[in-house]
Amino acid sequence: MKRREFLTTSLAVAAAGFAPRSSRAADGLVEILVNEPVGEIAPDLHGHFTEHLGGVIYDGIWVGEDSKIPNVNGVRKELIDHMRHLKAPVVRWPGGCFADSYNWRDGIGPRDKRPTNTNFWANDRPLWKAPDGPQKFETNTFGTAEFMRFCHLCGSEPYLAANLRGLTPADYDGWVEYCNSPAGSTTLAKIRAGDGSADPYNVTYWGIGNESWGCAVEFRRWISWVPTYGLKMRYIASGPGMAADNAGEEWTRGLFQELNAKDRRFLNRIYGLSLHYYCWTAGKGDSLDFNVDDWYQVLLQSDLMDSLLARQWVVAGEFDPEHKVKFVVDEWGAWHRGKPIDPRYLFSYVPSMRDALVTGITLDIFNRHAEKLAMCNCAQLINCIHSPFIAMEEHFAATPIFHVFDMYKAHQGGQSLRVVASAPPISFRGPSEPERRRPTPPANDEERSFWGLAGSASLHGKNLVVTVVNPHASEQRTADVSLRGASARSARVTVLAETDIHAHNDFDHPHAVEPKEEPANVSGSSFAWTFKPASVTKLEIELV
Ligand code: AHR
């Protein structure tokens, strides 16, 4: 049979897993071009995002030193353990929208002296039905020192988002001084010592605003004379929110034009351009109650990240041909509605296998665009949108999203390689109009199509890591896996797959969805592999 000739799925063999190439016909292809490197996969592409929103901080992360919930200096212990296991490289804080209303001065000094003020999200209607608490009125118990403690315990770097809307550049300089001035050198350094750290935190990732659409020129004003304390500061400029029907190219063009107009060197001072992209079914459907068309619709929406990055890159290249400015996708994920984890937790819901596949599709896209990306942050870490973790009081569960991050951490620091994957496309019914936030979803009235297999690969010396998503809700795909320019000695295969696409973990069943190892007798430069329906697969291949 010719390599690119696809047979119908009825010819696919029954058992998933490895089979010698000659014994079966392939209905797909996964070709890894070992001699075509794309760029290094920065570990920071596996970053996370935390905001003072609903149950993210209180009591997702912070339970307090006196809590009966196991904690390390007030931080939920199970979360720390899982973050360390993930090798979570970086965490963004304190928002999001909250960041542009946050005064960092409210969150320093003795905790019992900190003010309580109205949370940015307080006006959200479900919140007014909820009991009072930090989700409505922010106690500032969790401030800069507590966030640094959290990062330190997790082994992650802090990425702080400064308030561009409500504060001034001088206020921002003050926050840098609180974080980074040498021990004992300034009044703020002494306050920091009282908060638990005489030594500076040496924060270098600084976001200047969040979704500050309209404040482009402010960026220049803000980063002009920041005290650096000898550190190489990495400023992240607020870029566009990308949507299915609008890649936000005009925003990027406007920002780069404006920065270039005064002095071309300003572009060199931007470490990254922040991009946000959320996917959803039209009208933001339920997280667990969805049909097969909704399944494909969300996966297709998540896949748009691929073209959105490519389009943004073209615009950036018009002004920055050497591409010194990389992208920082500091908010991404699938955003659904659903039964909240706790009524007080705004935007919380239980994620399913659908969200696991969104994670695999997105992380594969990031790998394939490794040369463009400096950092990415999944939104948000716990009890919120697209969360790897859910927690309430002493209950805790890692979601299928966590398991995909865990599988993909093997890519961190590797050399991304070009991958060509194909399989028969999948047809489904979807809305004809662009999927925008709207109260009434449009009808699924059009025939839509989605790819049959996709993935990414990274090289780490003699080890090759290949990840592949089979989005088909019910059919397996047998693919001819070809290593162009290399040969396999052995492989270890891990699969996250469920027959029910709604499968999920919750407090009663925290281990319902977990990846499993599959036996793999793989060798040579070409072999067949059967990818289970609705699955994410990782092949860790030792090369000859
Ligand atoms: O993640 C929730 C919100 O979505 C963030 O606060 C904001 O930046 C984005 O619009």
Coordinates of C-alpha atoms and ligand atoms in Angstrom, one line a residue:
M1 CA 0.0 0.0 0.0
K2 CA 1.3 3.5 -0.8
R3 CA 2.2 5.6 2.3
R4 CA -0.2 8.4 1.5
E5 CA -3.1 6.2 0.6
F6 CA -5.8 6.1 3.3
L7 CA -8.2 3.3 3.8
T8 CA -11.5 3.5 5.5
T9 CA -11.6 3.0 9.2
S10 CA -13.2 -0.4 8.7
L11 CA -9.8 -1.6 7.7
A12 CA -8.2 -0.4 10.9
V13 CA -7.1 -3.1 13.2
A14 CA -9.1 -3.7 16.3
A15 CA -6.4 -3.5 18.9
A16 CA -4.8 -0.2 19.8
G17 CA -1.0 0.0 20.0
F18 CA 2.0 -1.2 18.0
A19 CA 2.0 -3.5 15.0
P20 CA 4.8 -4.3 12.6
R21 CA 4.4 -2.1 9.6
S22 CA 4.0 -4.9 7.1
S23 CA 1.1 -6.6 8.9
R24 CA -1.5 -3.8 8.6
A25 CA -2.7 -1.0 6.4
A26 CA -2.3 2.6 7.7
D27 CA -5.1 5.1 7.5
G28 CA -2.8 8.0 8.6
L29 CA 0.7 9.3 8.6
V30 CA 2.9 10.8 11.2
E31 CA 6.2 11.8 9.7
I32 CA 9.0 13.3 11.9
L33 CA 11.6 15.2 10.0
V34 CA 14.5 14.8 12.4
N35 CA 16.8 17.1 10.3
E36 CA 14.4 20.0 10.2
P37 CA 14.6 21.8 13.6
V38 CA 12.1 24.5 14.3
G39 CA 13.5 26.0 17.5
E40 CA 14.0 25.3 21.1
I41 CA 10.9 24.6 23.2
A42 CA 11.3 27.0 26.0
P43 CA 10.2 25.4 29.3
D44 CA 8.3 28.6 29.9
L45 CA 5.7 27.5 27.3
H46 CA 4.3 25.4 30.1
G47 CA 3.6 28.3 32.3
H48 CA 0.4 29.0 34.4
F49 CA -1.7 31.9 35.3
T50 CA -3.4 32.9 38.7
E51 CA -5.8 35.7 39.3
H52 CA -7.7 37.1 42.3
L53 CA -10.9 35.7 40.8
G54 CA -13.4 33.4 42.4
G55 CA -11.7 30.4 44.0
V56 CA -8.2 30.7 42.4
I57 CA -6.3 32.3 45.2
Y58 CA -8.6 31.7 48.2
D59 CA -8.9 28.7 48.8
G60 CA -7.4 27.2 45.7
I61 CA -3.8 28.3 46.5
W62 CA -4.0 30.0 49.8
V63 CA -5.6 28.2 52.8
G64 CA -3.7 30.0 55.5
E65 CA -1.1 28.8 58.1
D66 CA -3.7 27.8 60.6
S67 CA -5.9 25.8 58.3
K68 CA -6.6 22.1 58.9
I69 CA -6.0 21.6 55.1
P70 CA -2.5 20.4 54.7
N71 CA -0.4 23.4 53.8
V72 CA 3.2 24.7 53.7
N73 CA 3.3 28.1 55.3
G74 CA -0.3 28.7 54.2
V75 CA -0.1 27.3 50.6
R76 CA -2.1 24.2 49.8
K77 CA 0.3 21.3 50.0
E78 CA -1.2 19.1 47.3
L79 CA -1.0 21.9 44.8
I80 CA 2.7 22.5 45.6
D81 CA 3.4 18.8 45.2
H82 CA 1.6 18.7 41.8
M83 CA 3.3 21.8 40.6
R84 CA 6.7 20.5 41.4
H85 CA 5.9 17.2 39.7
L86 CA 4.9 19.3 36.6
K87 CA 8.1 21.2 36.6
A88 CA 5.9 24.3 36.3
P89 CA 8.4 26.9 35.1
V90 CA 6.6 30.2 35.6
V91 CA 3.3 31.6 37.1
R92 CA 1.6 34.9 36.2
W93 CA -0.1 37.0 38.9
P94 CA -2.2 38.9 40.0
G95 CA -4.4 39.0 36.8
G96 CA -5.9 39.3 34.3
C97 CA -8.4 42.1 34.6
F98 CA -7.8 42.2 38.4
A99 CA -4.2 43.3 37.7
D100 CA -5.4 46.6 36.2
S101 CA -7.3 47.4 39.4
Y102 CA -4.7 46.1 41.9
N103 CA -2.6 48.3 44.1
W104 CA 0.4 46.2 45.2
R105 CA 0.8 48.5 48.2
D106 CA -2.4 47.0 49.7
G107 CA -0.8 43.5 49.7
I108 CA 2.5 44.3 51.6
G109 CA 3.3 44.7 55.3
P110 CA 1.7 43.0 58.3
R111 CA -1.4 41.0 57.1
D112 CA -3.7 42.3 59.9
K113 CA -3.0 45.9 58.8
R114 CA -3.8 45.3 55.1
P115 CA -7.0 47.0 53.8
T116 CA -10.0 45.1 52.5
N117 CA -11.3 46.5 49.2
T118 CA -13.7 45.7 46.5
N119 CA -12.5 43.0 44.1
F120 CA -12.5 43.9 40.3
W121 CA -14.9 41.0 39.7
A122 CA -17.4 42.0 42.5
N123 CA -20.0 43.2 40.0
D124 CA -20.4 39.9 38.4
R125 CA -24.0 38.8 39.1
P126 CA -23.4 35.3 40.4
L127 CA -21.0 36.8 42.9
W128 CA -23.6 39.0 44.5
K129 CA -25.7 35.9 45.2
A130 CA -22.6 34.3 46.9
P131 CA -21.5 34.9 50.5
D132 CA -19.2 37.8 51.1
G133 CA -15.5 36.9 51.0
P134 CA -12.4 37.6 49.0
Q135 CA -14.3 36.8 45.8
K136 CA -16.2 40.1 46.4
F137 CA -14.1 41.9 49.0
E138 CA -10.4 41.4 48.7
T139 CA -8.7 41.0 52.1
N140 CA -5.2 41.3 50.6
T141 CA -4.1 38.4 52.7
F142 CA -2.4 37.0 49.7
G143 CA 0.0 39.7 48.5
T144 CA 3.4 39.9 46.8
A145 CA 5.3 38.1 49.6
E146 CA 2.7 35.2 49.6
F147 CA 2.8 34.9 45.9
M148 CA 6.6 34.8 46.0
R149 CA 6.4 32.1 48.7
F150 CA 4.0 30.1 46.4
C151 CA 6.4 30.4 43.4
H152 CA 9.4 29.4 45.6
L153 CA 7.6 26.4 46.9
C154 CA 6.6 25.3 43.4
G155 CA 10.0 25.9 41.9
S156 CA 8.5 28.4 39.5
E157 CA 9.5 31.9 38.4
P158 CA 7.2 34.8 39.1
Y159 CA 5.7 36.9 36.3
L160 CA 4.0 40.0 37.7
A161 CA 1.4 42.1 35.8
A162 CA 1.5 45.8 36.6
N163 CA -1.5 48.0 36.9
L164 CA -1.4 50.3 33.8
R165 CA -5.0 51.5 34.1
G166 CA -5.1 52.8 37.7
L167 CA -1.5 53.4 38.8
T168 CA 1.4 55.5 37.5
P169 CA 4.9 54.6 36.3
A170 CA 6.2 55.9 39.7
D171 CA 4.0 53.4 41.4
Y172 CA 5.3 50.7 39.2
D173 CA 8.9 51.7 40.0
G174 CA 7.9 51.3 43.6
W175 CA 6.7 47.7 43.1
V176 CA 10.0 46.9 41.3
E177 CA 11.8 48.4 44.3
Y178 CA 9.8 46.4 46.8
C179 CA 10.7 43.2 44.8
N180 CA 14.2 43.8 43.7
S181 CA 16.1 46.4 45.8
P182 CA 19.1 44.9 47.7
A183 CA 18.6 43.7 51.3
G184 CA 18.3 46.6 53.7
S185 CA 18.9 49.3 51.0
T186 CA 15.5 51.0 50.9
T187 CA 12.4 51.5 53.1
L188 CA 10.5 49.1 50.8
A189 CA 13.4 46.5 51.1
K190 CA 12.9 46.7 54.9
I191 CA 9.2 46.2 54.6
R192 CA 9.9 43.2 52.3
A193 CA 12.2 41.8 55.1
G194 CA 9.4 42.2 57.5
D195 CA 7.2 40.2 55.1
G196 CA 9.7 37.4 55.2
S197 CA 12.4 38.1 52.7
A198 CA 15.4 40.3 53.4
D199 CA 16.9 39.1 50.1
P200 CA 15.4 40.6 46.9
Y201 CA 13.1 38.4 44.8
N202 CA 14.8 39.4 41.6
V203 CA 11.7 39.4 39.5
T204 CA 12.5 39.9 35.8
Y205 CA 9.2 39.1 34.1
W206 CA 7.0 42.2 34.1
G207 CA 3.8 42.5 32.2
I208 CA 2.9 46.2 31.5
G209 CA -0.9 46.1 31.8
N210 CA -3.4 43.5 30.9
E211 CA -5.5 43.6 27.7
S212 CA -4.7 47.4 27.9
W213 CA -6.2 48.0 24.5
G214 CA -5.8 51.7 23.9
C215 CA -2.8 52.3 26.2
A216 CA -0.1 51.3 23.7
V217 CA 2.0 54.4 24.0
E218 CA 1.9 54.1 27.8
F219 CA 4.2 51.2 27.4
R220 CA 7.0 53.5 26.4
R221 CA 6.4 55.8 29.3
W222 CA 6.4 52.9 31.8
I223 CA 9.6 51.1 30.9
S224 CA 11.7 54.2 30.3
W225 CA 13.4 54.6 33.7
V226 CA 12.6 51.6 35.8
P227 CA 15.3 50.8 38.4
T228 CA 16.9 47.5 37.2
Y229 CA 19.2 46.7 40.2
G230 CA 21.5 45.1 37.7
L231 CA 18.9 42.6 36.4
K232 CA 18.0 42.0 32.8
M233 CA 14.3 43.0 32.9
R234 CA 12.0 41.2 30.6
Y235 CA 9.0 43.5 29.7
I236 CA 5.9 42.1 28.2
A237 CA 3.8 44.5 26.2
S238 CA 0.0 44.2 26.1
G239 CA -1.0 42.8 22.7
P240 CA -4.3 41.8 21.2
G241 CA -7.0 39.4 22.4
M242 CA -7.3 37.1 19.5
A243 CA -10.7 35.7 18.5
A244 CA -11.9 33.2 15.9
D245 CA -13.1 36.1 13.6
N246 CA -10.3 38.6 14.4
A247 CA -6.7 37.8 14.8
G248 CA -6.0 41.3 16.2
E249 CA -3.5 42.2 13.5
E250 CA -4.5 45.8 13.6
W251 CA -3.6 46.1 17.3
T252 CA -0.2 44.6 16.8
R253 CA 0.5 46.8 13.7
G254 CA -0.6 49.9 15.7
L255 CA 1.6 49.1 18.7
F256 CA 4.7 48.3 16.7
Q257 CA 4.2 51.3 14.4
E258 CA 3.8 53.6 17.4
L259 CA 6.9 52.2 19.2
N260 CA 9.0 52.3 16.1
A261 CA 7.9 55.9 15.2
K262 CA 9.8 57.5 18.1
D263 CA 12.8 55.3 18.3
R264 CA 13.4 51.9 16.7
R265 CA 15.4 50.8 19.8
F266 CA 12.2 50.6 21.8
L267 CA 11.3 47.4 20.1
N268 CA 14.5 45.9 21.4
R269 CA 13.3 46.6 24.9
I270 CA 10.2 44.4 24.6
Y271 CA 10.9 40.8 25.7
G272 CA 7.5 39.6 24.5
L273 CA 4.2 40.6 23.0
S274 CA 1.3 39.3 25.1
L275 CA -1.4 37.5 23.2
H276 CA -4.7 36.1 24.6
Y277 CA -6.9 33.5 23.1
Y278 CA -9.8 31.5 24.5
C279 CA -11.9 29.0 22.6
W280 CA -15.4 27.9 23.3
T281 CA -18.6 26.7 21.8
A282 CA -20.8 29.5 20.6
G283 CA -22.6 30.8 23.7
K284 CA -20.1 29.1 26.0
G285 CA -21.8 25.7 26.4
D286 CA -21.7 23.4 29.4
S287 CA -18.4 21.9 30.5
L288 CA -19.8 18.4 30.9
D289 CA -23.1 18.4 29.0
F290 CA -22.2 18.5 25.3
N291 CA -22.7 16.5 22.2
V292 CA -20.2 15.2 19.6
D293 CA -20.6 18.3 17.4
D294 CA -19.8 20.5 20.4
W295 CA -16.8 18.4 21.0
Y296 CA -15.4 19.0 17.5
Q297 CA -16.4 22.6 17.6
V298 CA -14.3 23.4 20.6
L299 CA -11.3 21.3 19.3
L300 CA -11.6 23.2 16.0
Q301 CA -11.6 26.5 17.8
S302 CA -8.6 25.6 19.8
D303 CA -6.8 24.7 16.6
L304 CA -7.2 28.3 15.4
M305 CA -4.3 29.1 17.7
D306 CA -2.1 27.8 14.9
S307 CA -3.1 30.3 12.2
L308 CA -3.5 33.1 14.7
L309 CA 0.1 32.8 15.7
A310 CA 1.2 32.6 12.1
R311 CA -0.8 35.7 11.2
Q312 CA 0.6 37.7 14.2
W313 CA 4.1 36.7 13.2
V314 CA 3.7 38.1 9.7
V315 CA 2.6 41.5 11.1
A316 CA 5.4 41.6 13.7
G317 CA 7.8 40.9 10.9
E318 CA 6.8 44.0 9.1
F319 CA 8.4 46.1 11.8
D320 CA 10.8 43.7 13.4
P321 CA 12.2 41.6 10.6
E322 CA 14.7 39.9 12.8
H323 CA 11.9 38.9 15.2
K324 CA 13.6 40.0 18.3
V325 CA 10.2 40.3 20.0
K326 CA 8.8 36.9 20.7
F327 CA 5.2 36.1 21.7
V328 CA 3.9 35.5 25.2
V329 CA 0.5 33.8 25.0
D330 CA -0.2 34.6 28.7
E331 CA -3.9 33.5 28.6
W332 CA -5.2 30.5 26.7
G333 CA -7.7 27.8 27.3
A334 CA -11.2 26.5 26.7
W335 CA -13.9 28.6 28.4
H336 CA -17.2 26.9 29.3
R337 CA -20.0 27.4 31.6
G338 CA -21.0 24.7 34.1
K339 CA -21.8 23.7 37.6
P340 CA -19.4 25.7 39.7
I341 CA -16.9 23.8 42.0
D342 CA -18.3 26.0 44.7
P343 CA -21.0 28.7 44.2
R344 CA -18.5 31.4 45.2
Y345 CA -15.9 30.3 42.6
L346 CA -16.6 32.6 39.6
F347 CA -16.0 30.9 36.2
S348 CA -15.3 27.5 37.8
Y349 CA -16.4 24.2 36.3
V350 CA -15.1 20.6 36.1
P351 CA -13.1 20.1 32.9
S352 CA -13.4 16.9 30.8
M353 CA -11.5 14.9 28.2
R354 CA -12.5 17.6 25.7
D355 CA -10.3 20.0 27.7
A356 CA -7.5 17.4 27.8
L357 CA -7.6 17.3 24.0
V358 CA -7.7 21.1 23.8
T359 CA -4.5 21.1 25.9
G360 CA -2.8 18.5 23.7
I361 CA -3.7 20.4 20.5
T362 CA -2.6 23.7 21.9
L363 CA 0.7 22.5 23.4
D364 CA 1.5 20.7 20.1
I365 CA 0.8 24.0 18.3
F366 CA 3.2 25.8 20.7
N367 CA 5.9 23.2 19.9
R368 CA 5.4 23.7 16.2
H369 CA 5.8 27.4 16.6
A370 CA 8.6 27.1 19.2
E371 CA 10.8 29.7 17.4
K372 CA 8.1 32.4 17.9
L373 CA 7.2 31.8 21.5
A374 CA 8.9 32.9 24.7
M375 CA 6.2 32.0 27.2
C376 CA 2.7 30.7 27.4
N377 CA 0.4 30.6 30.5
C378 CA -2.7 28.4 30.7
A379 CA -5.7 30.2 32.1
Q380 CA -6.2 29.6 35.0
L381 CA -4.4 27.3 37.4
I382 CA -7.1 26.2 39.8
N383 CA -10.9 26.4 40.3
C384 CA -11.4 28.5 37.2
I385 CA -11.3 28.4 33.3
H386 CA -9.4 25.4 31.9
S387 CA -7.9 24.5 35.2
P388 CA -5.4 21.7 35.8
F389 CA -6.6 21.5 39.4
I390 CA -9.9 21.8 41.4
A391 CA -10.0 22.2 45.1
M392 CA -12.6 23.0 47.8
E393 CA -11.8 22.9 51.5
E394 CA -9.8 19.7 52.0
H395 CA -10.9 18.2 48.6
F396 CA -8.4 18.3 45.7
A397 CA -8.3 16.7 42.3
A398 CA -6.0 16.9 39.3
T399 CA -8.0 17.3 36.1
P400 CA -7.3 15.7 32.7
I401 CA -5.7 19.0 31.7
F402 CA -3.0 18.3 34.4
H403 CA -2.3 14.9 32.9
V404 CA -1.6 16.3 29.5
F405 CA 0.8 18.9 31.0
D406 CA 2.4 16.0 32.8
M407 CA 2.8 14.0 29.6
Y408 CA 4.1 17.0 27.6
K409 CA 6.7 18.1 30.2
A410 CA 9.0 15.7 28.4
H411 CA 9.1 18.3 25.5
Q412 CA 10.5 21.0 27.8
G413 CA 13.9 22.3 26.6
G414 CA 14.0 20.0 23.5
Q415 CA 14.6 21.0 19.9
S416 CA 11.2 21.1 18.2
L417 CA 11.2 19.2 14.9
R418 CA 8.9 19.6 11.9
V419 CA 6.1 17.1 11.9
V420 CA 3.8 16.2 9.0
A421 CA 0.6 14.4 10.1
S422 CA -2.5 13.5 8.2
A423 CA -5.4 11.2 8.3
P424 CA -8.9 11.3 6.9
P425 CA -10.7 14.5 8.0
I426 CA -13.6 14.4 10.3
S427 CA -17.0 15.9 9.3
F428 CA -19.4 17.5 11.9
R429 CA -22.2 20.0 12.1
G430 CA -21.2 23.5 13.4
P431 CA -22.4 27.0 13.3
S432 CA -21.9 28.9 10.1
E433 CA -21.3 32.3 11.8
P434 CA -18.0 33.1 13.6
E435 CA -18.1 31.7 17.1
R436 CA -18.3 34.8 19.3
R437 CA -19.4 35.3 22.9
R438 CA -23.2 35.5 22.5
P439 CA -26.1 34.7 24.8
T440 CA -28.0 32.7 22.1
P441 CA -25.8 30.2 20.2
P442 CA -26.4 30.1 16.5
A443 CA -27.7 26.7 15.1
N444 CA -25.2 24.0 14.1
D445 CA -26.4 24.4 10.6
E446 CA -23.3 23.9 8.5
E447 CA -21.1 20.9 7.5
R448 CA -17.6 21.6 9.0
S449 CA -14.4 19.6 8.8
F450 CA -11.5 18.9 11.1
W451 CA -8.2 17.2 10.7
G452 CA -7.8 13.5 11.6
L453 CA -4.4 13.5 13.4
A454 CA -1.9 16.1 14.5
G455 CA 1.1 16.4 16.8
S456 CA 4.5 17.6 17.5
A457 CA 8.0 16.3 18.2
S458 CA 11.1 17.3 20.1
L459 CA 14.7 16.0 20.2
H460 CA 16.8 15.7 23.3
G461 CA 20.1 14.2 22.3
K462 CA 19.3 10.5 21.5
N463 CA 15.7 10.8 22.8
L464 CA 12.8 11.8 20.6
V465 CA 9.5 12.8 22.1
V466 CA 6.4 12.6 19.9
T467 CA 2.9 13.6 20.9
V468 CA -0.2 13.0 18.8
V469 CA -3.8 13.9 19.2
N470 CA -6.6 11.7 17.7
P471 CA -9.6 14.0 17.9
H472 CA -12.1 11.4 16.5
A473 CA -14.8 10.9 19.2
S474 CA -15.2 7.2 18.5
E475 CA -12.7 5.9 15.9
Q476 CA -9.1 4.8 16.3
R477 CA -6.5 5.7 13.7
T478 CA -3.6 3.5 12.6
A479 CA -0.8 5.7 11.3
D480 CA 2.4 4.9 9.6
V481 CA 5.0 6.6 11.9
S482 CA 8.1 7.6 9.9
L483 CA 11.3 8.9 11.4
R484 CA 13.0 10.7 8.6
G485 CA 16.7 10.7 9.3
A486 CA 16.7 8.5 12.4
S487 CA 15.9 5.0 13.6
A488 CA 14.2 3.9 16.8
R489 CA 15.8 1.4 19.2
S490 CA 12.9 1.3 21.6
A491 CA 9.9 3.3 22.8
R492 CA 7.9 4.0 25.9
V493 CA 4.3 4.9 25.1
T494 CA 1.8 6.8 27.4
V495 CA -1.8 7.3 26.4
L496 CA -4.6 9.4 27.8
A497 CA -7.9 8.0 26.3
E498 CA -11.4 7.4 27.5
T499 CA -14.4 5.8 25.6
D500 CA -16.6 8.5 27.1
I501 CA -15.6 11.9 25.8
H502 CA -17.3 13.5 28.9
A503 CA -15.0 11.6 31.3
H504 CA -13.5 13.8 34.1
N505 CA -12.1 13.7 37.5
D506 CA -14.0 15.2 40.5
F507 CA -13.7 15.1 44.3
D508 CA -15.5 11.7 44.5
H509 CA -13.5 10.2 41.6
P510 CA -10.2 12.0 41.5
H511 CA -8.5 9.2 39.5
A512 CA -11.2 8.4 37.0
V513 CA -9.1 9.8 34.1
E514 CA -5.4 9.0 34.2
P515 CA -2.9 8.2 31.5
K516 CA -1.7 4.6 31.1
E517 CA 1.5 3.1 29.7
E518 CA 1.0 0.8 26.7
P519 CA 3.4 -2.0 25.6
A520 CA 5.5 -0.9 22.6
N521 CA 7.8 -3.1 20.7
V522 CA 9.1 -0.4 18.4
S523 CA 12.2 -0.3 16.3
G524 CA 13.5 0.9 12.9
S525 CA 12.7 4.1 11.0
S526 CA 9.1 3.3 10.3
F527 CA 6.4 1.5 12.3
A528 CA 2.6 1.5 12.6
W529 CA 0.9 2.8 15.7
T530 CA -2.9 2.7 16.4
F531 CA -4.1 5.9 18.1
K532 CA -7.1 5.3 20.3
P533 CA -10.3 7.4 19.8
A534 CA -10.4 10.7 21.7
S535 CA -6.8 10.4 22.8
V536 CA -3.5 12.1 23.5
T537 CA -0.5 9.8 23.0
K538 CA 3.1 10.3 23.9
L539 CA 5.9 8.2 22.3
E540 CA 9.3 8.5 24.0
I541 CA 11.6 7.0 21.5
E542 CA 15.2 6.1 22.1
L543 CA 17.1 6.5 18.9
V544 CA 19.9 4.2 17.6
Ligands
AHR1 O1 -9.1 34.8 32.6 C1 -10.2 35.6 32.8 C2 -10.1 36.9 32.2 O2 -10.1 36.8 30.8 C3 -8.9 37.7 32.5 O3 -8.9 38.4 33.7 C4 -8.8 38.6 31.4 O4 -7.5 39.0 31.1 C5 -9.4 37.9 30.2 O5 -10.2 38.6 29.5

